[in-house]
Amino acid sequence: MNFVTILALIVSSTLVYSAPLILTSLGGVYSENSGIVNIGLEGIMTIGAFAAIVFNLTFASTFGSATPWLGALVGGVAGLIFSLLHAVATINFHADHVISGTVLNIMAPPLGVFLVKAIYDKGQTENITANFGYFSFPGLSSIPVIGPIFFKNTSAPAWIAIILAILMWWILYKTRFGLRLRSCGENSQAADTMGINVYGMRYAGVLISGFMGGLGGAVFAQAISGNFSVTTIVGQGFMALAAVIFGKWSPIGAMLSSLFFGFAQSLSIIGHQVPGISQIPSVYMQIAPYVITIIVLVLFLGKSVAPAADGVNYIKSK
Amino acid sequence: MIKVTTKTKNILVPLISIIAGFLVGALIMLAWSYNPIEAYSSMFSSALGNMNGIGETIREATPLILIATGFAVATKAGFFNIGLPGQAQAGWLTSIWIVLAFSNWPSYLLLPFAIIAGALAGAIVAGIAGYLRAQFGANEVITTIMLNYIVLYVCQYLMQQVMPTALRINTDTTKTISANGSLKIGWLSAMFGNSRINGGIFLAIIGLVIYWYLMKKTTTGFEIKAVGLNSFASRYAGMSAKKNIIVSMLLSGAFAGLGGVVQGLGTYQNYFTQTSSVDIGWDGLSVSLLGGGTAWGILLAAILFSILKIGGLGMQTIAGIPYEIVSIVIAAIIFFIAINYVIGLLFKTKNNRSKYYIPTRKEKAPNNSVDGPSEKIIEGSTN
């Protein structure tokens, strides 16, 4: 194996594992910047994965190769609807954000499995036939060296996620909507005084996180796991939550953290194919992503400060 | 609107949440044409209808009480300890390993040693997160999530590579522990129809009493609560935030570790490799949220949770309804507890000092950094 092949292998599997994390963590960033803590990302991803797999199994013959993309959108919409629960509870009903988010996490897997049992009469679905697979960018993939590493046989959802991250950074920091959203997370009362609809902005934040989380779950299910069972999403949402905090509540930061987590996860999976790494006992490779995260957090990032009004219910004065 | 006393309201609100949760489950069952009455009756009859069922329900509640208490201690100090599964797993493997390694010790030495070591293992795992938070300000949500994975893989490695082959059957399962290191009590199991109920329940109740005493009667508990409520004010009053952060995380981890110990020495009598975070960790978290972090609340919530879990198994076999409905009901109950503000609107209390959150929409102080960041002071609020 030459150097370029190894690098291409690492880059492409990093991208495959990062894509769901990037998408979900971007949603988390929006929710938290609007002032709603969303630890329910895991549950939202589960629902997204469930909806996408059911859609994919049902319509694979109708839509052909477009199925996973449509499935991802269906997953996103399902996540959005599911996140309404969190939005209503925290914004209108003054619920504790952590408790409400936990409800999403413990509600989603049994709901998904219950519906799978009700629809298919068994605990997990069949494997899907139309998955994301690998994608080569026409033109770009023929660039020497860079082409084979980054653009040949790579993950299309990951590149879309990266572009989305840049777009969502721009929206959050350079547009009026973004400023208003952030003002609700920093000081909701001041925002209200300035005539911003705090409830509306917070709904926007949570629903965006629902859509992105559903998208993330759908991408994970259709690119990595291939079916839906109770163990499809185990910990991905929590990793995305960690990426939100690790990325200091910024879309670009969350994307870079997700890429890092994806890289670390993929190393433990493809490690045995890479010379040099294959000699290291597997336990070190398995725990490396998590240990490195803690070390980086402690050494370089220091205290991470959430938006000031993150997790604080805003109750409008009459 | 019904006029009731505060005390009645504090009972009525969670009661209505529970009923509403069951109704949600019933609606879902109806939507998929299952019979909810048959479901719930088979659930309660299999969890409470015979001594074996009752014993299993108590057995299920045992680790949940301990782990929920662990979560509550950290919450009181303002920490979100999401690392309960890892801490419980560390306690589980440690206690089993010790009992297997020192199986010739007399019971009165071996059992306390294994229990304390298990609690210590949990405390160390949580303590790492506490120390990093206190010393470097590292966010405990990230560190505890990462520690869950680290514990998971390290335990796998320890089982497969480090544990002497004499102690295990294969690389995934240890041998069954000997009677002198087991929490099983013969007469107790016999009394409850040979269920897996064990001495762990006494440990759990002692743990709850200690938690209650610690929080209500000791300086340590007071400082933990003070730091959780307002770390600025407590620092001004001369309390060390760093010390309290570490102490509360150590205690939290020790309780979670004990949860793992009773699961190992009581329920399973061995350790087997886990492929994902242990479920009692997440269940304990739910119980703590359900119980509102008070000793009584945790006890009752753990029992309710266990009735649902154990009864759900019976419901699946007797009525043929998917077990998952149970978890949906649990999630729904917690949801209704979380939105108790809305349920509270149904009742008017005679005075305004309810345990539950009743915003009177009258701000007393501006929401600025002088009062501590994001501390909104609202009359009637108890947070």
XYZ file of C-alpha atoms in Angstrom:
701
model
C 0.000 0.000 0.000
C 1.500 3.305 -0.969
C 1.209 6.527 0.926
C -1.554 8.041 -1.205
C -3.751 4.947 -0.902
C -3.372 4.915 2.874
C -4.159 8.607 3.087
C -7.154 8.180 0.776
C -8.420 5.326 2.934
C -8.091 7.374 6.113
C -9.677 10.490 4.599
C -12.620 8.689 3.071
C -13.476 6.689 6.179
C -13.042 9.821 8.302
C -15.556 11.576 6.081
C -18.002 8.665 6.237
C -17.966 8.632 10.031
C -17.947 12.422 10.376
C -20.933 13.191 8.170
C -23.688 12.261 10.668
C -21.803 13.964 13.485
C -21.317 17.191 11.525
C -24.973 17.404 10.541
C -26.264 16.649 14.029
C -23.829 18.920 15.824
C -24.738 21.815 13.512
C -28.312 21.399 14.684
C -27.126 21.335 18.288
C -25.245 24.597 17.728
C -28.392 26.337 16.490
C -30.527 25.059 19.332
C -28.036 26.033 22.013
C -27.416 29.440 20.467
C -31.122 30.141 20.649
C -30.986 29.282 24.356
C -32.377 25.760 24.400
C -30.050 23.035 25.641
C -30.631 20.014 23.468
C -29.266 16.794 24.898
C -32.000 14.991 22.969
C -29.862 14.839 19.815
C -29.365 11.114 20.316
C -33.112 10.518 20.308
C -33.650 12.791 17.324
C -30.995 10.879 15.375
C -32.700 7.603 16.272
C -36.024 8.815 14.886
C -34.303 10.165 11.775
C -32.592 6.823 11.235
C -35.850 4.946 11.737
C -37.822 7.116 9.297
C -35.084 7.005 6.669
C -34.746 3.230 6.813
C -38.496 2.664 6.580
C -38.709 5.083 3.649
C -35.703 3.498 1.987
C -37.065 -0.037 2.323
C -40.464 1.007 1.024
C -39.451 3.198 -1.898
C -36.057 1.861 -3.005
C -37.598 0.347 -6.111
C -39.494 3.542 -6.967
C -36.755 6.128 -6.660
C -33.659 4.076 -7.404
C -30.389 5.796 -6.622
C -32.115 8.950 -5.367
C -33.657 6.938 -2.504
C -31.000 7.592 0.179
C -31.101 11.328 -0.501
C -34.886 11.441 -0.251
C -34.625 9.154 2.759
C -32.304 11.654 4.406
C -34.865 14.402 3.885
C -37.611 12.191 5.297
C -35.388 11.503 8.294
C -34.857 15.215 8.712
C -38.578 15.941 8.670
C -39.222 13.119 11.137
C -36.535 14.565 13.423
C -38.122 17.995 13.101
C -41.540 16.685 14.118
C -40.035 14.735 17.006
C -38.144 17.796 18.230
C -41.442 19.693 18.479
C -41.949 17.776 21.723
C -38.790 19.358 23.136
C -39.695 22.780 21.774
C -43.199 22.820 23.244
C -42.000 21.454 26.596
C -39.116 23.879 27.045
C -40.424 27.022 25.370
C -44.113 27.036 26.259
C -44.296 24.744 29.250
C -41.163 25.870 31.115
C -39.751 22.353 31.372
C -36.187 21.736 32.459
C -34.195 21.429 29.240
C -32.105 18.505 30.409
C -35.114 16.483 31.546
C -37.018 17.205 28.363
C -33.992 16.281 26.250
C -33.591 13.055 28.192
C -37.228 12.249 27.440
C -36.398 12.417 23.725
C -33.449 10.091 24.276
C -35.409 7.462 26.176
C -38.530 7.830 24.051
C -36.964 7.402 20.603
C -35.441 3.880 20.659
C -38.521 2.112 22.071
C -40.808 4.121 19.782
C -38.713 3.170 16.761
C -38.518 -0.490 17.725
C -42.225 -0.609 18.620
C -43.122 0.736 15.188
C -40.688 -1.644 13.499
C -42.338 -4.520 15.353
C -45.780 -3.213 14.432
C -44.854 -2.776 10.755
C -42.462 -5.658 10.081
C -43.328 -8.055 12.926
C -39.698 -8.327 14.024
C -37.222 -6.431 16.164
C -35.036 -5.050 13.392
C -35.467 -4.170 9.763
C -33.984 -5.787 6.686
C -30.800 -4.295 5.276
C -31.444 -1.552 2.797
C -30.417 -2.039 -0.806
C -30.020 1.604 -1.804
C -27.371 3.157 0.419
C -25.140 6.172 -0.045
C -22.095 4.209 -1.131
C -19.063 6.004 -2.476
C -19.033 8.979 -4.750
C -16.339 10.401 -7.051
C -16.538 14.051 -7.965
C -16.345 14.329 -11.738
C -13.350 16.446 -12.713
C -12.058 17.026 -9.180
C -11.170 13.367 -8.692
C -8.732 13.457 -11.621
C -6.501 16.085 -9.977
C -3.208 14.313 -9.210
C -2.570 13.370 -5.541
C -5.321 15.589 -4.078
C -7.998 14.064 -6.308
C -7.602 10.433 -5.201
C -7.236 11.443 -1.541
C -10.175 13.813 -1.180
C -12.527 13.470 -4.112
C -12.393 9.889 -5.370
C -14.580 7.198 -3.783
C -15.544 9.543 -1.005
C -18.641 10.329 1.023
C -20.932 12.785 -0.708
C -23.031 13.525 2.429
C -19.856 14.533 4.255
C -18.945 17.132 1.670
C -22.470 18.470 1.741
C -22.263 18.605 5.521
C -19.020 20.571 5.357
C -20.518 23.059 2.894
C -23.614 23.298 5.111
C -21.383 24.041 8.101
C -19.833 27.003 6.299
C -23.270 28.182 5.177
C -24.716 27.823 8.657
C -21.757 29.683 10.135
C -22.479 32.510 7.720
C -26.164 32.513 8.648
C -25.444 32.487 12.366
C -22.827 35.240 12.382
C -23.510 37.377 9.303
C -27.263 37.607 8.921
C -30.005 39.363 10.821
C -31.671 36.051 11.617
C -28.437 34.705 13.108
C -27.915 37.768 15.256
C -31.460 37.551 16.563
C -31.112 33.855 17.263
C -27.914 34.409 19.218
C -29.355 37.355 21.120
C -32.111 35.073 22.421
C -29.463 32.703 23.718
C -27.358 35.424 25.283
C -29.959 37.626 26.906
C -33.505 36.740 26.080
C -35.048 39.606 27.961
C -32.962 42.204 26.158
C -33.876 40.528 22.885
C -37.541 40.665 23.798
C -37.230 44.332 24.709
C -35.799 44.985 21.246
C -38.908 43.496 19.723
C -37.502 40.100 18.800
C -39.910 37.221 19.106
C -37.954 35.117 21.611
C -40.325 32.169 21.481
C -40.275 32.199 17.692
C -36.492 32.310 17.546
C -36.211 29.493 20.046
C -38.677 27.409 18.076
C -36.532 28.039 15.011
C -33.426 26.913 16.898
C -34.955 23.693 18.213
C -36.662 22.782 14.947
C -33.445 23.344 12.987
C -31.706 21.025 15.438
C -34.518 18.512 14.933
C -34.145 18.615 11.158
C -30.355 18.430 11.217
C -30.361 15.690 13.850
C -32.844 13.675 11.816
C -30.675 14.212 8.761
C -27.633 13.051 10.706
C -29.396 9.932 11.912
C -30.661 9.195 8.412
C -27.175 9.574 6.934
C -25.735 7.305 9.626
C -28.375 4.641 9.005
C -28.091 4.751 5.219
C -24.308 5.066 4.989
C -22.998 3.036 7.936
C -25.458 0.753 9.716
C -27.724 -0.163 6.771
C -30.706 -1.160 8.884
C -32.636 -0.032 11.942
C -32.569 -1.758 15.295
C -32.337 -0.613 18.884
C -28.545 -0.486 18.547
C -28.391 1.591 15.369
C -27.736 4.863 17.142
C -25.712 4.217 20.274
C -23.818 7.248 21.395
C -23.612 9.085 18.067
C -25.887 11.808 19.376
C -23.835 12.181 22.519
C -20.690 12.483 20.416
C -22.436 15.205 18.420
C -23.362 16.942 21.671
C -19.741 16.717 22.729
C -18.755 18.187 19.348
C -21.065 21.153 19.980
C -19.371 21.911 23.276
C -15.918 21.016 21.957
C -16.483 23.393 19.057
C -17.424 26.132 21.491
C -20.963 26.491 20.148
C -19.814 27.626 16.696
C -20.813 25.838 13.467
C -17.251 25.740 12.141
C -15.960 24.589 15.511
C -18.590 21.870 15.688
C -17.706 20.737 12.163
C -13.996 20.552 12.940
C -14.666 18.684 16.196
C -16.923 16.265 14.345
C -14.242 15.681 11.734
C -11.796 15.002 14.529
C -14.173 12.540 16.227
C -14.857 10.906 12.875
C -11.141 10.599 12.216
C -10.526 9.059 15.612
C -13.437 6.631 15.247
C -12.364 5.563 11.783
C -8.778 5.006 12.931
C -9.931 2.389 15.402
C -11.901 0.679 12.643
C -9.444 0.797 9.730
C -6.364 0.804 11.983
C -5.514 -2.794 11.202
C -5.126 -1.920 7.517
C -2.648 0.867 8.142
C 0.975 -0.198 8.621
C 2.515 1.122 11.831
C -0.829 1.506 13.543
C -1.733 -2.155 13.154
C 0.925 -3.140 15.713
C -0.657 -1.054 18.488
C -2.953 -3.112 20.757
C -6.531 -2.462 19.731
C -7.628 -1.188 23.139
C -5.389 1.874 22.756
C -6.893 2.592 19.357
C -10.392 2.132 20.746
C -10.004 4.509 23.660
C -7.735 6.973 21.820
C -10.531 9.195 20.449
C -12.040 9.650 23.878
C -8.753 10.117 25.745
C -7.480 12.586 23.139
C -10.732 14.530 23.383
C -10.329 14.900 27.130
C -6.663 15.870 26.796
C -7.364 18.450 24.095
C -10.241 19.812 26.139
C -8.074 20.194 29.215
C -4.889 21.463 27.580
C -6.044 23.704 24.784
C -9.639 24.700 25.117
C -9.905 25.520 28.782
C -13.207 26.617 30.114
C -15.930 26.429 27.543
C -18.626 29.002 28.069
C -22.087 28.383 26.741
C -24.340 31.207 25.528
C -25.301 33.073 28.698
C -29.009 32.276 28.652
C -28.554 28.700 27.396
C -30.877 26.474 29.383
C -32.768 29.338 30.996
C -36.479 29.399 30.384
C -37.766 32.732 29.233
C -41.124 33.671 30.615
C -42.542 36.673 28.892
C -43.857 39.427 31.125
C -47.427 40.373 30.658
C -59.362 25.203 38.706
C -59.414 23.163 41.871
C -58.373 24.679 45.145
C -56.061 22.415 47.151
C -53.371 22.726 49.793
C -49.732 22.754 48.739
C -49.210 19.325 50.217
C -52.042 17.767 48.239
C -50.834 19.488 45.130
C -47.338 18.076 45.567
C -48.886 14.624 45.547
C -51.516 15.266 42.878
C -49.212 16.725 40.236
C -46.889 13.698 39.943
C -49.876 11.366 40.253
C -51.567 13.016 37.302
C -48.300 12.857 35.359
C -48.150 9.113 35.951
C -51.760 8.597 34.889
C -51.194 10.743 31.804
C -48.125 8.660 30.937
C -50.166 5.477 31.118
C -52.825 7.112 28.942
C -50.238 7.933 26.275
C -49.188 4.292 26.282
C -52.827 3.240 26.012
C -53.399 5.568 23.063
C -50.395 4.170 21.216
C -51.596 0.629 21.893
C -55.084 1.511 20.664
C -53.629 3.066 17.538
C -51.964 -0.255 16.712
C -55.039 -2.204 17.834
C -53.650 -3.751 20.971
C -55.887 -3.937 24.033
C -54.510 -1.509 26.660
C -56.628 -2.870 29.528
C -55.376 -6.378 28.925
C -51.851 -4.978 28.643
C -51.886 -3.056 31.904
C -53.652 -5.751 33.878
C -51.147 -8.373 32.737
C -48.374 -5.912 33.538
C -49.454 -5.325 37.121
C -50.393 -8.921 37.772
C -47.012 -10.211 36.652
C -45.066 -7.550 38.561
C -47.086 -7.586 41.763
C -49.413 -10.576 41.513
C -47.075 -13.159 43.013
C -44.119 -13.225 45.393
C -41.645 -13.987 42.617
C -42.829 -10.955 40.669
C -42.566 -8.720 43.721
C -39.081 -10.054 44.436
C -37.952 -9.402 40.880
C -39.431 -5.909 41.000
C -37.498 -5.125 44.173
C -34.377 -6.658 42.625
C -34.767 -4.448 39.553
C -35.224 -1.371 41.746
C -32.100 -2.034 43.833
C -29.373 -0.770 41.469
C -31.664 1.960 40.144
C -32.082 3.468 43.617
C -28.313 3.640 44.102
C -27.560 5.022 40.656
C -30.385 7.549 40.834
C -29.001 8.716 44.171
C -25.618 9.138 42.529
C -27.107 11.263 39.785
C -29.014 13.320 42.358
C -25.866 14.133 44.377
C -24.143 15.510 41.298
C -27.260 17.396 40.224
C -27.478 19.093 43.619
C -23.992 20.465 43.023
C -25.040 21.724 39.614
C -23.464 18.879 37.659
C -24.902 16.798 34.933
C -23.287 13.423 35.538
C -24.026 11.575 32.328
C -21.227 9.107 33.109
C -23.375 6.880 35.333
C -23.153 3.843 33.013
C -19.359 3.911 33.026
C -19.181 4.373 36.772
C -21.626 1.530 37.376
C -19.728 -0.713 34.986
C -16.441 0.007 36.759
C -18.062 -0.925 40.084
C -19.537 -4.094 38.625
C -16.316 -5.474 37.139
C -14.211 -4.469 40.153
C -16.452 -6.151 42.709
C -16.775 -9.360 40.695
C -13.042 -9.506 40.065
C -12.243 -9.090 43.768
C -14.713 -11.745 44.856
C -13.323 -14.178 42.282
C -9.701 -13.416 43.138
C -10.103 -13.702 46.915
C -12.729 -16.413 46.963
C -11.131 -18.152 49.961
C -11.640 -15.160 52.255
C -14.407 -15.342 54.852
C -17.632 -13.642 53.864
C -17.503 -10.919 56.540
C -14.211 -9.659 55.086
C -14.717 -10.359 51.421
C -18.139 -8.819 50.969
C -17.361 -5.408 52.532
C -14.039 -5.344 50.692
C -15.667 -6.030 47.326
C -18.472 -3.529 47.952
C -16.130 -0.758 49.038
C -13.758 -1.446 46.149
C -16.646 -1.278 43.689
C -17.821 2.019 45.119
C -14.246 3.284 44.978
C -13.924 2.292 41.320
C -17.046 4.280 40.459
C -15.803 7.193 42.551
C -12.462 7.226 40.736
C -14.098 7.300 37.302
C -16.397 10.156 38.311
C -13.633 11.823 40.290
C -11.548 12.197 37.124
C -14.342 14.268 35.592
C -14.760 16.225 38.827
C -11.058 16.945 39.105
C -10.795 18.074 35.490
C -13.773 20.352 35.984
C -12.469 21.815 39.225
C -8.881 22.240 38.072
C -9.248 23.106 34.390
C -12.910 23.984 33.937
C -13.343 21.093 31.492
C -17.032 20.605 30.739
C -18.253 17.569 32.683
C -20.778 16.598 30.017
C -17.962 15.922 27.556
C -15.608 14.284 30.026
C -18.234 11.940 31.461
C -19.464 10.925 27.987
C -15.873 10.189 26.965
C -15.229 8.305 30.214
C -18.235 6.080 29.468
C -16.531 4.905 26.292
C -13.121 4.643 27.909
C -14.525 2.453 30.700
C -16.443 0.359 28.170
C -13.361 -0.461 26.099
C -10.984 -0.776 29.035
C -13.354 -3.284 30.663
C -13.439 -5.261 27.403
C -9.648 -5.228 27.318
C -9.341 -6.207 30.979
C -11.712 -9.118 30.464
C -10.021 -10.404 27.355
C -6.348 -9.742 28.030
C -5.653 -9.099 31.691
C -8.009 -11.234 33.763
C -6.387 -14.577 34.723
C -7.964 -17.422 32.774
C -8.710 -19.191 36.057
C -11.309 -16.527 36.854
C -13.290 -16.667 33.635
C -15.192 -19.151 31.505
C -14.310 -17.494 28.196
C -13.141 -14.065 27.112
C -16.623 -12.625 27.500
C -17.914 -14.112 30.755
C -16.412 -14.561 34.194
C -17.043 -17.558 36.416
C -19.971 -17.368 38.793
C -18.961 -15.959 42.160
C -18.831 -18.137 45.252
C -21.512 -17.889 47.933
C -19.253 -16.085 50.425
C -18.970 -13.090 48.120
C -22.558 -13.025 46.989
C -25.237 -10.636 48.135
C -27.791 -13.420 47.808
C -29.639 -14.191 51.014
C -31.214 -17.633 51.112
C -34.291 -16.889 53.225
C -34.990 -13.670 51.320
C -34.980 -15.405 47.941
C -37.091 -18.227 49.382
C -39.572 -15.727 50.808
C -39.983 -14.121 47.389
C -40.556 -17.271 45.378
C -36.913 -17.942 44.432
C -36.499 -14.628 42.701
C -33.156 -12.901 42.329
C -33.903 -10.429 45.142
C -30.782 -9.940 47.253
C -29.180 -8.123 50.154
C -28.442 -5.226 47.832
C -31.840 -3.772 48.651
C -30.696 -3.123 52.228
C -27.595 -1.472 50.816
C -29.793 0.690 48.592
C -32.022 1.761 51.477
C -28.989 2.545 53.634
C -27.657 4.546 50.680
C -30.890 6.528 50.474
C -30.829 7.264 54.205
C -27.211 8.378 53.967
C -28.118 10.613 51.025
C -31.034 12.121 52.932
C -28.910 12.679 56.037
C -26.018 14.090 54.030
C -28.140 16.597 52.187
C -30.352 17.667 55.079
C -28.158 17.484 58.138
C -24.496 17.894 57.280
C -22.275 20.813 56.339
C -20.952 18.896 53.333
C -24.459 18.524 51.964
C -25.255 22.141 52.612
C -22.121 23.289 50.802
C -22.850 21.004 47.837
C -26.339 22.456 47.532
C -25.064 26.004 47.968
C -22.449 25.601 45.242
C -25.112 24.144 42.972
C -27.554 26.963 43.595
C -25.103 29.812 43.262
C -21.403 29.175 43.067
C -20.612 32.897 43.246
C -22.504 33.413 46.475
C -21.058 30.286 48.030
C -17.541 31.352 47.135
C -18.290 34.719 48.706
C -19.380 32.875 51.807
C -16.010 31.162 51.969
C -16.857 27.761 50.509
C -14.393 26.153 48.160
C -16.132 25.501 44.866
C -13.286 23.246 43.734
C -13.481 21.063 46.813
C -17.234 20.725 46.580
C -17.154 19.885 42.890
C -14.715 17.050 43.514
C -16.504 15.817 46.643
C -19.894 15.729 44.944
C -18.529 13.896 41.913
C -16.727 11.364 44.123
C -19.936 10.713 46.058
C -21.958 10.521 42.862
C -19.545 8.026 41.350
C -19.453 5.962 44.538
C -23.241 5.598 44.527
C -23.230 4.703 40.832
C -20.419 2.216 41.468
C -22.515 0.625 44.229
C -25.317 0.291 41.715
C -22.960 -1.745 39.576
C -21.863 -3.783 42.606
C -25.395 -4.900 43.488
C -26.028 -5.695 39.839
C -22.934 -7.916 39.835
C -22.880 -9.484 43.295
C -26.665 -9.567 43.541
C -28.439 -9.983 40.223
C -26.048 -11.654 37.824
C -23.382 -13.224 40.083
C -20.833 -12.682 37.327
C -19.608 -10.112 34.820
C -20.004 -10.383 31.082
C -18.619 -8.150 28.365
C -20.804 -5.182 27.547
C -21.061 -3.948 23.980
C -22.664 -0.627 24.815
C -23.052 1.497 27.930
C -24.804 -0.488 30.674
C -28.536 0.147 30.685
C -28.918 0.506 34.465
C -26.911 3.712 34.127
C -29.445 5.333 31.822
C -32.374 3.848 33.751
C -30.965 5.259 36.981
C -30.789 8.669 35.364
C -34.462 8.410 34.394
C -35.418 7.320 37.906
C -33.630 10.296 39.384
C -35.417 12.694 37.046
C -38.710 10.971 37.805
C -38.104 11.196 41.536
C -37.130 14.831 41.446
C -33.892 14.156 43.292
C -35.431 13.623 46.734
C -34.873 10.431 48.736
C -38.567 9.516 48.860
C -39.042 10.465 45.245
C -36.177 8.234 44.141
C -37.496 5.276 46.149
C -41.011 5.566 44.733
C -39.807 6.291 41.210
C -37.487 3.267 41.280
C -40.348 1.032 42.375
C -42.685 2.399 39.699
C -39.969 2.053 37.079
C -39.309 -1.551 38.113
C -43.002 -2.468 38.119
C -43.150 -1.243 34.539
C -39.947 -3.021 33.517
C -40.714 -6.360 35.157
C -44.420 -6.172 34.355
C -43.577 -5.316 30.766
C -41.893 -8.696 30.350
C -45.038 -10.410 31.587
C -47.161 -8.228 29.361
C -45.112 -9.286 26.353
C -45.499 -12.994 27.073
C -49.118 -12.947 28.302
C -50.743 -10.297 26.120
C -48.292 -10.404 23.202
C -47.712 -6.664 23.207
C -44.207 -5.393 22.353
C -42.159 -4.702 25.469
C -41.115 -1.310 24.108
C -44.456 0.182 25.096
C -43.174 0.147 28.681
C -40.254 2.420 27.857
C -42.575 4.743 25.971
C -44.817 4.990 29.037
C -41.789 5.736 31.225
C -40.607 8.448 28.850
C -44.102 9.929 28.725
C -44.356 10.012 32.523
C -41.044 11.843 32.771
C -42.242 14.237 30.085
C -45.370 15.064 32.057
C -43.329 15.482 35.217
C -41.092 17.884 33.299
C -44.032 20.004 32.203
C -45.566 19.970 35.685
C -45.980 23.711 35.380
C -48.862 23.098 32.998
C -50.391 20.369 35.124
C -49.941 22.639 38.146
C -52.140 25.240 36.468
C -55.090 22.923 37.092
C -54.826 23.533 40.776
C -54.830 26.665 42.830
C -52.860 26.408 46.026
C -53.961 28.171 49.148
C -50.552 29.730 49.627
C -48.003 30.294 46.953
C -45.102 28.239 48.282
C -45.325 25.133 46.186
C -42.481 22.717 45.671
C -43.336 22.938 42.013
C -42.464 25.725 39.703
C -45.186 28.330 39.553
C -43.952 31.436 37.859
C -45.854 34.472 38.964
C -44.460 36.462 36.083
C -42.992 39.034 38.394
C -39.267 39.552 38.028
C -37.533 40.687 41.162
C -34.098 41.299 39.777
C -32.577 41.894 36.392
C -30.999 38.951 34.668
C -27.438 40.178 34.718
C -24.050 38.958 35.747
C -24.246 40.658 39.138
C -26.656 38.005 40.372
C -24.609 35.330 38.715
C -24.997 34.490 35.071
C -28.302 33.141 33.898
C -29.883 33.178 37.322
C -33.364 34.409 36.776
C -34.978 35.207 40.069
C -38.693 34.771 39.924
C -41.051 34.867 42.813
C -42.432 31.459 43.525
C -39.570 29.701 41.798
C -37.699 27.206 43.873
C -34.770 26.680 41.525
